[in-house]
Short mmCIF file of C-alpha atoms in Angstrom, two decimals:
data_model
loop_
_atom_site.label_atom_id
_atom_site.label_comp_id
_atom_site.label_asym_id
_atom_site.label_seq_id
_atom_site.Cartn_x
_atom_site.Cartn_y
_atom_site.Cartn_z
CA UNK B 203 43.36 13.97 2.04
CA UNK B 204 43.03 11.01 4.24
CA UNK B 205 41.83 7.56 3.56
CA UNK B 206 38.84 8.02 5.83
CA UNK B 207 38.50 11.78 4.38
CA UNK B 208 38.33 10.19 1.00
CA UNK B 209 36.31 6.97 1.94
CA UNK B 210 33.73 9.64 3.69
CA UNK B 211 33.31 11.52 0.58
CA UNK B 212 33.27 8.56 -1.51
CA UNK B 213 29.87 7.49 0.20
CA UNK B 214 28.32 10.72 0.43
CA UNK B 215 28.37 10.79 -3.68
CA UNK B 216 26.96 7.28 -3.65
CA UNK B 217 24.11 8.24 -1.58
CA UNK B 218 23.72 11.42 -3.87
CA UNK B 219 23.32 9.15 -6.99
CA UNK B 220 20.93 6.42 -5.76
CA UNK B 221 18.34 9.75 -4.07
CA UNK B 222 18.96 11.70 -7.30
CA UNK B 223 18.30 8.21 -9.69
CA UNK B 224 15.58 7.51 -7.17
CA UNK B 225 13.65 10.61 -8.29
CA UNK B 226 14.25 9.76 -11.84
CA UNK B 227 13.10 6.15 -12.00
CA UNK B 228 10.30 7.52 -10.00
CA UNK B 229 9.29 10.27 -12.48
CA UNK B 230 9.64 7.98 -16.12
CA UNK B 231 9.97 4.65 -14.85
CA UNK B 232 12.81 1.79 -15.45
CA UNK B 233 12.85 1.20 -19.25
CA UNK B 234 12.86 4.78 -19.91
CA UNK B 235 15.97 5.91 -17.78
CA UNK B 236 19.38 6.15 -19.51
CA UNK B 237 22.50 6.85 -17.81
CA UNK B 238 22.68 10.34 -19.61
CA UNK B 239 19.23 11.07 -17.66
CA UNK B 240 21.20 9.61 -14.43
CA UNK B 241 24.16 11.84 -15.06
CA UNK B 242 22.47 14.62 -16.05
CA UNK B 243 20.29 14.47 -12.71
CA UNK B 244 23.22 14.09 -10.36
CA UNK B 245 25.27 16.88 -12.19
CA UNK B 246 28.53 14.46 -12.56
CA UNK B 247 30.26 13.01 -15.78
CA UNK B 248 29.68 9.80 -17.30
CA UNK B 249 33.32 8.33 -16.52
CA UNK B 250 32.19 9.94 -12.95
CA UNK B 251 29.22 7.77 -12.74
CA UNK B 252 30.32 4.72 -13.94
CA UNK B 253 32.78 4.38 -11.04
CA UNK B 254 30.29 3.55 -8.98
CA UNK B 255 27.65 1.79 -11.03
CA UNK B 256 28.34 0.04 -13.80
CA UNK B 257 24.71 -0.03 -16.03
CA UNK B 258 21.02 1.25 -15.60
CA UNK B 259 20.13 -2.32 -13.97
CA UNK B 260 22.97 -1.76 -11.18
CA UNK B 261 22.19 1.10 -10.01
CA UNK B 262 18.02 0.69 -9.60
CA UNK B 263 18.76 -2.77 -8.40
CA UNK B 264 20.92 -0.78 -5.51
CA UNK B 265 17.92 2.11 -5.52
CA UNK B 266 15.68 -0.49 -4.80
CA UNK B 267 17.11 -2.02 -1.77
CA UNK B 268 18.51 1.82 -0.35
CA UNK B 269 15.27 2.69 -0.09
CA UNK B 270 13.72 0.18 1.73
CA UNK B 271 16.78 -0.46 4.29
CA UNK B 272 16.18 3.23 4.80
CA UNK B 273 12.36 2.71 5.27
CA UNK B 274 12.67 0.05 7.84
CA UNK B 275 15.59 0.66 9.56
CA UNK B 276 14.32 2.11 12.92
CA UNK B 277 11.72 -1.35 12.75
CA UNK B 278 15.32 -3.20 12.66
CA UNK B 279 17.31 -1.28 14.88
CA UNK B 280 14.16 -1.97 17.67
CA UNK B 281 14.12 -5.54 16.98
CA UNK B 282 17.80 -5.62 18.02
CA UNK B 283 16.99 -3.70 21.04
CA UNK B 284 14.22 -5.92 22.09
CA UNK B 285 11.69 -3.38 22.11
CA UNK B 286 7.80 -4.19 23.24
CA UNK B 287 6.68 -6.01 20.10
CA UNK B 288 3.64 -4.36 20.31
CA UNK B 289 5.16 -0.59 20.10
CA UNK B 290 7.13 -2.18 16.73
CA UNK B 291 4.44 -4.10 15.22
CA UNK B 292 2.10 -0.47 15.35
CA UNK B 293 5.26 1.50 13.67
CA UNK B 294 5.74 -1.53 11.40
CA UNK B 295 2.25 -1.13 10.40
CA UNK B 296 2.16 3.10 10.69
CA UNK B 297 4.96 2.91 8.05
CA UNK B 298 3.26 0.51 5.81
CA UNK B 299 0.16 2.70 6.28
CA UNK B 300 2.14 6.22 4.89
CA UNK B 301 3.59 3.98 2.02
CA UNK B 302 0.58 3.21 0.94
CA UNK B 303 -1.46 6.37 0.85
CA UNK B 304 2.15 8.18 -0.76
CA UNK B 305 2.69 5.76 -3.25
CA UNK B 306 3.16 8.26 -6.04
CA UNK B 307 6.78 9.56 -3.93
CA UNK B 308 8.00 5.44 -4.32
CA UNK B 309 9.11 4.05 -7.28
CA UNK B 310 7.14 1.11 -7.23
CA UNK B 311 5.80 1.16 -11.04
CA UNK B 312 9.18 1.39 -12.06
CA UNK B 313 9.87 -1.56 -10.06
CA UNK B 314 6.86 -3.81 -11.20
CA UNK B 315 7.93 -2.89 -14.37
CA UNK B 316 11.65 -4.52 -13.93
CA UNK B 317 9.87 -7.28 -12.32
CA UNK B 318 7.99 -8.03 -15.42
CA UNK B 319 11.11 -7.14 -18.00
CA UNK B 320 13.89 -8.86 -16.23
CA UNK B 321 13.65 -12.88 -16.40
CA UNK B 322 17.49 -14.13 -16.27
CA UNK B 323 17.86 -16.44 -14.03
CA UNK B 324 20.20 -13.49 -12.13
CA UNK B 325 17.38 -11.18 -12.22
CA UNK B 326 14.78 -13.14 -10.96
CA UNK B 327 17.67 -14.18 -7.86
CA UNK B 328 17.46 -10.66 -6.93
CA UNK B 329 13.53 -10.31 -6.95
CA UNK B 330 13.50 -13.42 -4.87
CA UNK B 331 16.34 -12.00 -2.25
CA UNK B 332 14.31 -8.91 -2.52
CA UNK B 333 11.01 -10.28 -1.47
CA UNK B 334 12.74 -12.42 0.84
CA UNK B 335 14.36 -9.46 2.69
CA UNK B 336 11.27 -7.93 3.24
CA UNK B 337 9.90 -11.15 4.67
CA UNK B 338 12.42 -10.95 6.86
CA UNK B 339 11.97 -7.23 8.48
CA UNK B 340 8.23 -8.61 9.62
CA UNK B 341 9.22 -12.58 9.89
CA UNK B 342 11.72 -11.16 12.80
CA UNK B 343 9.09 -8.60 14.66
CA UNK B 344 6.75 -11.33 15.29
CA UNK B 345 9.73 -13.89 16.57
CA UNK B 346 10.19 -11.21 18.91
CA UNK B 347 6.64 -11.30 19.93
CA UNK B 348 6.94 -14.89 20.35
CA UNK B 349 10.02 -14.47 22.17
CA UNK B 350 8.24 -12.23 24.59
CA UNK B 351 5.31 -13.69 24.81
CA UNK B 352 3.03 -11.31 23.32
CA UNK B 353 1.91 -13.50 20.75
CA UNK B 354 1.23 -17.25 20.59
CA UNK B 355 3.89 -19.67 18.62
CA UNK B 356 1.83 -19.97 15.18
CA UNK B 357 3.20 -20.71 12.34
CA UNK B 358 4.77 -16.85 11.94
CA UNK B 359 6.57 -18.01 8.82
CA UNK B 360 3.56 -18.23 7.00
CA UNK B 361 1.92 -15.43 8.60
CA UNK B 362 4.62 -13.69 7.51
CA UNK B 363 4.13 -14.51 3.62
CA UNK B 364 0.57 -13.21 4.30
CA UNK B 365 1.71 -9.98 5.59
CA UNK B 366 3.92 -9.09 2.45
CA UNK B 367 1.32 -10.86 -0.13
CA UNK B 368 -1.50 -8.80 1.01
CA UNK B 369 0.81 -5.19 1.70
CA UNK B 370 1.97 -5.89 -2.05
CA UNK B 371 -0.93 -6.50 -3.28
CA UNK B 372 -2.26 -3.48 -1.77
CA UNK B 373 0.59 -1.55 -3.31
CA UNK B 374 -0.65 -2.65 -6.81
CA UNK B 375 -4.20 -1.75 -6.15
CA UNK B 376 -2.65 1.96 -4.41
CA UNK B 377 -0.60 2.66 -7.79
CA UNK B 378 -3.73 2.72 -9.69
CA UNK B 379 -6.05 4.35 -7.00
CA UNK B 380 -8.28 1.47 -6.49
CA UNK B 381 -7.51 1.62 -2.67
CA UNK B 382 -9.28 4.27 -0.47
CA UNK B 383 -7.34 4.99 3.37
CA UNK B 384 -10.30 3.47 4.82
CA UNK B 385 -9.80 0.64 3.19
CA UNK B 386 -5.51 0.56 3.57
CA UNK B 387 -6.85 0.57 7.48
CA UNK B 388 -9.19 -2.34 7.47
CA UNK B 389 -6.55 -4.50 5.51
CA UNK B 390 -4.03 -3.69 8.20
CA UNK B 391 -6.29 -3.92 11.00
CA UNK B 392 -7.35 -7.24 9.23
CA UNK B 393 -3.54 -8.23 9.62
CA UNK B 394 -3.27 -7.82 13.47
CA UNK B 395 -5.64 -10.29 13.94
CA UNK B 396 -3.74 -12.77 12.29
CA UNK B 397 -1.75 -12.45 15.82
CA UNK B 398 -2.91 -14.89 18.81
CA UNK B 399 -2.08 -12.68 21.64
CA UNK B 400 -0.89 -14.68 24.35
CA UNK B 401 -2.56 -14.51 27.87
#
């Protein structure tokens, strides 16, 4: 078998395990996931697991930024190929939108719940970078808009803290069905105006 045979194969188990743990985080949470649950999930022995992720924290850590590279991706990918900003801010905000109203398929409790159990210095680093990267996906779609003159040069740092404080905080409310899709709507409609369009 070939290096790139082996390397292909390699990576195609790796993304196996972090879907298959996804699912499983997603069903009982973080504190209640051992790696027997993990292995037992993916269908692959312990020593078999443990080649790729070391402990429980590892692998949702990994989980946790898999999905959400996944999620925004194509909002990325446009960026890069300098798009219309406002054909990527309406995806941007379309994907936010089906988060929100299929929060039960995300494993957001699980991750609140690592949030509030994980305080090492370490652990709180990767909340931070975590945040941070999604600050980043939106931070970089308005640039663009700036850069094409769509929208005005405001201060899009801060609007883009806004835009991940208020999704997040809709994602808490969503969890526990305290947010109606009428109401997702008018918060995201609420966030386009935020944007000075430029004239």
């Amino acid at each position: 078998m070939s290096q790139k045979t082996s390397g292909k194969i390699r990576e195609e188990k790796r993304k196996m395990i972090l879907e298959k743990s996804r699912k499983v985080f997603g069903q009982k949470g973080y504190s209640n996931v051992t790696m027997k649950d993990i292995v037992d999930a993916c269908q692959i022995s312990r020593g078999g697991l443990y080649l790729y992720f070391s402990s429980i924290e590892e692998l949702f850590q990994e989980v946790v930024i898999d999905q959400s590279k996944k999620k925004f991706n194509i909002i990325n990918q446009m960026v890069e190929e300098n798009q219309p900003f406002d054909k990527i801010l309406s995806l941007y905000l379309e994907l936010q939108k089906n988060r929100l109203l299929n929060i039960d398929d995300v494993i957001l409790v699980a991750t609140y719940e690592y949030y509030r159990s994980h305080q090492t210095e370490e652990q709180i680093q990767f909340q931070h970078s975590y945040v941070s990267y999604l600050k980043e996906i939106i931070y970089n779609v308005l640039a663009l808009g700036v850069k094409q003159k769509a929208i005005t040069n405001q201060n899009i740092d801060e609007i883009a803290d806004t835009f991940i404080f208020l999704l997040e905080g809709m994602s808490v409310f969503r969890t526990f069905n305290q947010l109606s899709e009428i109401q997702i709507t008018q918060q995201l409609n609420l966030l386009e105006t935020l944007l000075e369009k430029s004239n």
